[in-house]
CSV table of C-alpha atoms in Angstrom, one decimal:
chain,number,residue,atom,x,y,z
A,44,UNK,CA,71.3,96.8,57.8
A,45,UNK,CA,73.7,94.1,58.3
A,46,UNK,CA,76.7,94.2,60.8
A,47,UNK,CA,79.9,94.9,58.9
A,48,UNK,CA,83.3,94.3,60.5
A,49,UNK,CA,86.0,96.8,59.0
A,50,UNK,CA,89.2,94.9,59.6
A,51,UNK,CA,89.8,91.3,60.9
A,52,UNK,CA,92.9,90.8,63.2
A,53,UNK,CA,94.4,87.3,61.5
A,54,UNK,CA,98.1,87.3,62.8
A,55,UNK,CA,100.3,89.6,64.6
A,56,UNK,CA,103.7,89.5,63.7
A,57,UNK,CA,106.9,89.4,66.3
A,58,UNK,CA,104.6,88.9,69.2
A,59,UNK,CA,103.8,85.9,71.5
A,60,UNK,CA,100.4,84.8,72.2
A,61,UNK,CA,98.4,86.6,75.1
A,62,UNK,CA,96.8,83.3,75.8
A,63,UNK,CA,98.2,79.5,75.1
A,64,UNK,CA,96.9,76.2,75.3
A,65,UNK,CA,99.5,73.5,75.1
A,66,UNK,CA,98.7,69.9,75.1
A,67,UNK,CA,95.7,70.3,76.7
A,68,UNK,CA,93.9,67.1,77.9
A,69,UNK,CA,90.5,66.7,80.0
A,70,UNK,CA,88.4,63.8,80.4
A,71,UNK,CA,85.5,63.4,83.1
A,72,UNK,CA,85.8,60.1,84.7
A,73,UNK,CA,88.0,57.4,83.2
A,74,UNK,CA,86.3,57.0,79.7
A,75,UNK,CA,84.4,60.3,78.9
A,76,UNK,CA,87.6,61.9,77.0
A,77,UNK,CA,86.5,65.8,76.3
A,78,UNK,CA,89.6,67.5,74.9
A,79,UNK,CA,92.5,65.7,73.6
A,80,UNK,CA,96.1,67.2,73.0
A,81,UNK,CA,94.6,70.6,72.2
A,82,UNK,CA,96.8,73.5,71.0
A,83,UNK,CA,95.4,76.7,70.8
A,84,UNK,CA,97.2,80.4,70.7
A,85,UNK,CA,94.9,83.7,70.8
A,86,UNK,CA,96.9,87.1,70.3
A,87,UNK,CA,95.9,89.9,72.1
A,88,UNK,CA,93.3,92.1,70.7
A,89,UNK,CA,91.8,89.4,68.8
A,90,UNK,CA,88.3,87.9,68.7
A,91,UNK,CA,88.2,84.4,68.5
A,92,UNK,CA,85.4,81.9,67.7
A,93,UNK,CA,85.1,78.5,69.4
A,94,UNK,CA,82.4,76.0,67.3
A,95,UNK,CA,81.6,72.6,67.6
A,96,UNK,CA,78.6,70.4,68.3
A,97,UNK,CA,77.3,69.7,71.6
A,98,UNK,CA,79.6,68.0,74.0
A,99,UNK,CA,82.8,69.0,71.8
A,100,UNK,CA,84.4,70.8,74.9
A,101,UNK,CA,83.8,74.6,73.8
A,102,UNK,CA,82.6,75.6,77.5
A,103,UNK,CA,84.9,73.3,78.9
A,104,UNK,CA,87.9,75.4,77.5
A,105,UNK,CA,86.5,78.3,78.9
A,106,UNK,CA,86.2,76.8,82.2
A,107,UNK,CA,89.9,75.8,82.0
A,108,UNK,CA,91.2,79.2,81.1
A,109,UNK,CA,89.3,80.6,84.4
A,110,UNK,CA,90.3,77.6,86.4
A,111,UNK,CA,86.7,76.2,87.0
A,112,UNK,CA,88.3,73.2,85.6
A,113,UNK,CA,91.7,71.6,85.7
A,114,UNK,CA,93.3,69.6,82.7
A,115,UNK,CA,94.4,66.3,83.3
A,116,UNK,CA,97.5,67.2,81.1
A,117,UNK,CA,98.9,70.2,79.8
A,118,UNK,CA,99.5,74.0,80.5
A,119,UNK,CA,97.7,77.3,80.3
A,120,UNK,CA,99.6,80.1,79.4
A,121,UNK,CA,98.8,84.0,79.8
A,122,UNK,CA,101.1,86.7,79.0
A,123,UNK,CA,104.1,84.1,79.1
A,124,UNK,CA,103.4,82.8,82.6
A,125,UNK,CA,101.9,79.3,83.2
A,126,UNK,CA,98.9,79.6,85.2
A,127,UNK,CA,97.7,76.1,85.3
A,128,UNK,CA,97.9,75.7,89.1
A,129,UNK,CA,96.8,79.2,89.9
A,130,UNK,CA,93.1,79.2,91.7
A,131,UNK,CA,90.4,81.1,90.1
A,132,UNK,CA,90.5,84.5,92.1
A,133,UNK,CA,94.3,84.8,91.4
A,134,UNK,CA,93.6,84.2,87.6
A,135,UNK,CA,90.7,86.7,87.2
A,136,UNK,CA,92.7,89.4,89.4
A,137,UNK,CA,96.1,89.3,88.1
A,138,UNK,CA,95.3,88.6,84.3
A,139,UNK,CA,91.9,90.5,84.4
A,140,UNK,CA,89.8,87.9,83.2
A,141,UNK,CA,86.1,88.2,82.9
A,142,UNK,CA,83.4,85.7,81.9
A,143,UNK,CA,79.9,86.2,80.6
A,144,UNK,CA,77.8,82.8,81.1
A,145,UNK,CA,75.4,81.9,78.9
A,146,UNK,CA,72.7,81.5,81.8
A,147,UNK,CA,72.8,83.8,84.4
A,148,UNK,CA,75.6,86.0,85.3
A,149,UNK,CA,73.1,88.7,87.3
A,150,UNK,CA,71.3,88.8,90.5
A,151,UNK,CA,67.6,88.0,89.6
A,152,UNK,CA,65.9,90.0,92.1
A,153,UNK,CA,68.2,93.0,91.9
A,154,UNK,CA,67.5,95.9,89.5
A,155,UNK,CA,69.9,96.4,86.7
A,156,UNK,CA,71.4,99.2,88.4
A,157,UNK,CA,71.7,97.3,91.7
A,158,UNK,CA,73.5,94.7,90.0
A,159,UNK,CA,76.0,96.9,88.7
A,160,UNK,CA,76.6,98.6,92.0
A,161,UNK,CA,77.0,95.2,93.7
A,162,UNK,CA,79.7,94.0,91.4
A,163,UNK,CA,81.1,97.3,91.5
A,164,UNK,CA,81.5,97.5,95.3
A,165,UNK,CA,83.8,94.9,94.9
A,166,UNK,CA,85.8,95.7,91.9
A,167,UNK,CA,85.9,99.4,92.3
A,168,UNK,CA,87.1,100.8,95.8
A,169,UNK,CA,87.0,104.4,94.7
A,170,UNK,CA,83.5,105.5,95.4
A,171,UNK,CA,83.6,108.4,92.8
A,172,UNK,CA,84.8,106.3,90.1
A,173,UNK,CA,82.7,103.4,90.8
A,174,UNK,CA,80.1,105.8,90.1
A,175,UNK,CA,81.1,107.3,87.1
A,176,UNK,CA,82.3,103.7,85.5
A,177,UNK,CA,78.4,102.5,86.5
A,178,UNK,CA,77.0,105.6,84.9
A,179,UNK,CA,79.3,105.2,81.8
A,180,UNK,CA,78.2,101.4,81.3
A,181,UNK,CA,74.5,102.3,81.9
A,182,UNK,CA,74.6,104.9,78.9
A,183,UNK,CA,76.9,102.8,76.7
A,184,UNK,CA,74.7,99.7,76.8
A,185,UNK,CA,71.4,101.5,76.9
A,186,UNK,CA,70.4,100.4,80.0
A,187,UNK,CA,68.9,103.8,81.5
A,188,UNK,CA,65.2,102.7,80.8
A,189,UNK,CA,65.4,99.6,82.7
A,190,UNK,CA,67.8,100.6,85.3
A,191,UNK,CA,65.2,100.4,88.0
A,192,UNK,CA,64.0,97.0,86.6
A,193,UNK,CA,64.6,93.9,88.3
A,194,UNK,CA,66.5,91.7,86.1
A,195,UNK,CA,64.8,88.6,86.1
A,196,UNK,CA,61.8,90.9,84.3
A,197,UNK,CA,64.1,91.9,81.7
A,198,UNK,CA,64.0,90.7,78.1
A,199,UNK,CA,66.7,88.7,76.8
A,200,UNK,CA,68.5,91.3,75.2
A,201,UNK,CA,68.8,93.5,77.9
A,202,UNK,CA,69.8,90.6,80.1
A,203,UNK,CA,72.6,89.8,77.7
A,204,UNK,CA,73.7,93.6,77.8
A,205,UNK,CA,73.3,93.5,81.5
A,206,UNK,CA,75.8,90.7,81.9
A,207,UNK,CA,78.3,92.2,79.5
A,208,UNK,CA,78.3,95.9,81.0
A,209,UNK,CA,78.8,93.7,84.5
A,210,UNK,CA,81.5,91.9,83.0
A,211,UNK,CA,83.5,95.0,81.9
A,212,UNK,CA,83.4,96.8,85.6
A,213,UNK,CA,86.7,95.4,86.5
A,214,UNK,CA,88.1,96.7,83.1
A,215,UNK,CA,89.3,93.3,81.8
A,216,UNK,CA,92.1,92.3,79.4
A,217,UNK,CA,90.1,89.1,78.2
A,218,UNK,CA,86.5,88.6,77.8
A,219,UNK,CA,85.1,85.1,77.5
A,220,UNK,CA,81.5,84.8,76.2
A,221,UNK,CA,79.6,81.7,76.6
A,222,UNK,CA,76.8,81.4,73.8
A,223,UNK,CA,76.0,85.2,74.0
A,224,UNK,CA,73.8,84.9,70.8
A,225,UNK,CA,71.7,81.9,71.9
A,226,UNK,CA,67.9,82.1,71.6
A,227,UNK,CA,67.8,86.1,70.7
A,228,UNK,CA,65.8,87.6,68.0
A,229,UNK,CA,67.8,88.7,64.8
A,230,UNK,CA,67.6,92.2,65.9
A,231,UNK,CA,69.0,91.7,69.2
A,232,UNK,CA,71.8,89.4,67.7
A,233,UNK,CA,72.7,92.3,65.3
A,234,UNK,CA,72.7,94.6,68.1
A,235,UNK,CA,75.0,92.5,70.3
A,236,UNK,CA,77.2,91.7,67.1
A,237,UNK,CA,77.9,95.6,66.9
A,238,UNK,CA,78.5,95.6,70.5
A,239,UNK,CA,81.5,92.9,70.2
A,240,UNK,CA,82.8,94.8,67.5
A,241,UNK,CA,82.8,98.1,69.6
A,242,UNK,CA,84.6,96.1,72.7
A,243,UNK,CA,87.6,94.9,70.5
A,244,UNK,CA,88.1,98.5,68.9
A,245,UNK,CA,87.4,100.5,71.7
A,246,UNK,CA,88.5,98.5,74.6
A,247,UNK,CA,91.1,96.5,72.9
A,248,UNK,CA,89.7,93.4,74.1
A,249,UNK,CA,90.7,90.0,73.6
A,250,UNK,CA,87.6,88.1,73.1
A,251,UNK,CA,86.9,84.2,73.2
A,252,UNK,CA,83.0,83.7,72.1
A,253,UNK,CA,81.4,80.2,71.6
A,254,UNK,CA,77.9,79.8,70.2
A,255,UNK,CA,76.0,77.6,67.9
A,256,UNK,CA,74.7,80.5,65.8
A,257,UNK,CA,77.9,79.8,63.7
A,258,UNK,CA,76.9,82.4,60.7
A,259,UNK,CA,76.3,85.2,63.4
A,260,UNK,CA,79.4,84.3,65.2
A,261,UNK,CA,81.6,84.4,62.2
A,262,UNK,CA,80.7,87.6,61.5
A,263,UNK,CA,82.4,89.4,64.4
A,264,UNK,CA,85.5,86.7,64.2
A,265,UNK,CA,88.9,87.4,63.4
A,266,UNK,CA,89.6,83.6,63.2
A,267,UNK,CA,87.4,80.4,64.7
A,268,UNK,CA,88.7,76.8,65.7
A,269,UNK,CA,86.0,74.2,65.1
A,270,UNK,CA,86.1,71.3,67.7
A,271,UNK,CA,84.9,67.7,67.3
A,272,UNK,CA,85.7,64.5,68.6
A,273,UNK,CA,88.0,66.0,71.3
A,274,UNK,CA,90.2,67.9,69.0
A,275,UNK,CA,90.6,71.0,66.9
A,276,UNK,CA,89.6,69.7,63.3
A,277,UNK,CA,89.7,73.1,61.8
A,278,UNK,CA,90.8,76.7,62.2
A,279,UNK,CA,90.9,79.8,59.9
A,280,UNK,CA,89.5,83.2,59.1
A,281,UNK,CA,85.8,82.7,58.2
A,282,UNK,CA,86.4,82.7,54.5
A,283,UNK,CA,89.3,80.2,55.2
A,284,UNK,CA,87.0,77.7,57.0
A,285,UNK,CA,84.5,78.1,54.3
A,286,UNK,CA,87.2,76.1,52.2
A,287,UNK,CA,88.0,73.7,54.7
A,288,UNK,CA,86.7,70.3,54.0
A,289,UNK,CA,87.0,69.1,57.9
A,290,UNK,CA,85.0,72.2,58.6
A,291,UNK,CA,82.2,71.1,56.3
A,292,UNK,CA,82.5,67.3,57.5
A,293,UNK,CA,82.5,67.9,61.2
A,294,UNK,CA,80.0,71.1,61.6
A,295,UNK,CA,78.9,72.9,58.9
A,296,UNK,CA,78.0,70.5,56.6
A,297,UNK,CA,77.8,70.9,52.7
A,298,UNK,CA,74.9,73.7,52.0
A,299,UNK,CA,76.3,76.2,54.8
A,300,UNK,CA,77.1,79.7,53.5
A,301,UNK,CA,78.8,82.5,55.6
A,302,UNK,CA,77.7,85.4,53.7
């Protein structure tokens, strides 16, 4: 059974964006330009996809939002506040930003349950609430069968479930997901697509996702941006991108079909 998204938030009227990148430029060394004058707005509650070839700057854009990287030029705005100079810990705590990395994101030698406990001890001071939250996430992400299994022995799908559940312990408002669908079988991809849709509808999360699984990513997105040659070359809803000449030219190719 295919994943069906019942609604798409394509535009929110009379509200300022939750996240804005303003004239962002980033380069590694002097002659290696990654992002060139990038402008991008994300409204609260949207699921936004970032697509593009390898080296286009997708992961770098996430690292700019979290503060791992600083732009050479431009500003990063969250909730109408310029956070460009804020350190990582201030951004993640004050603006409740959480990241699901492409690789890792868990303690390999700890069990799934102990991973949640380790992060929970840092983020949730109330012991009783922490236990309840961990049990809620184990139930929601169907981790009970592997709660005592060391993370390094989990399948790819269970590892993704674990990292997503860990990222929700701090009750974030913004969730960044770096290639969550990579190297997974079709059934696991479908399971994760359903999780992402539920995260949006049940938690009202604003989600930014990068992935090379373009068709699978577009299923869950309200809107997507395509990066190529250091710039945003196309943007729009999945259906709009299918009609965009630049999207086909720089990323999809001529024979790509969304549905």
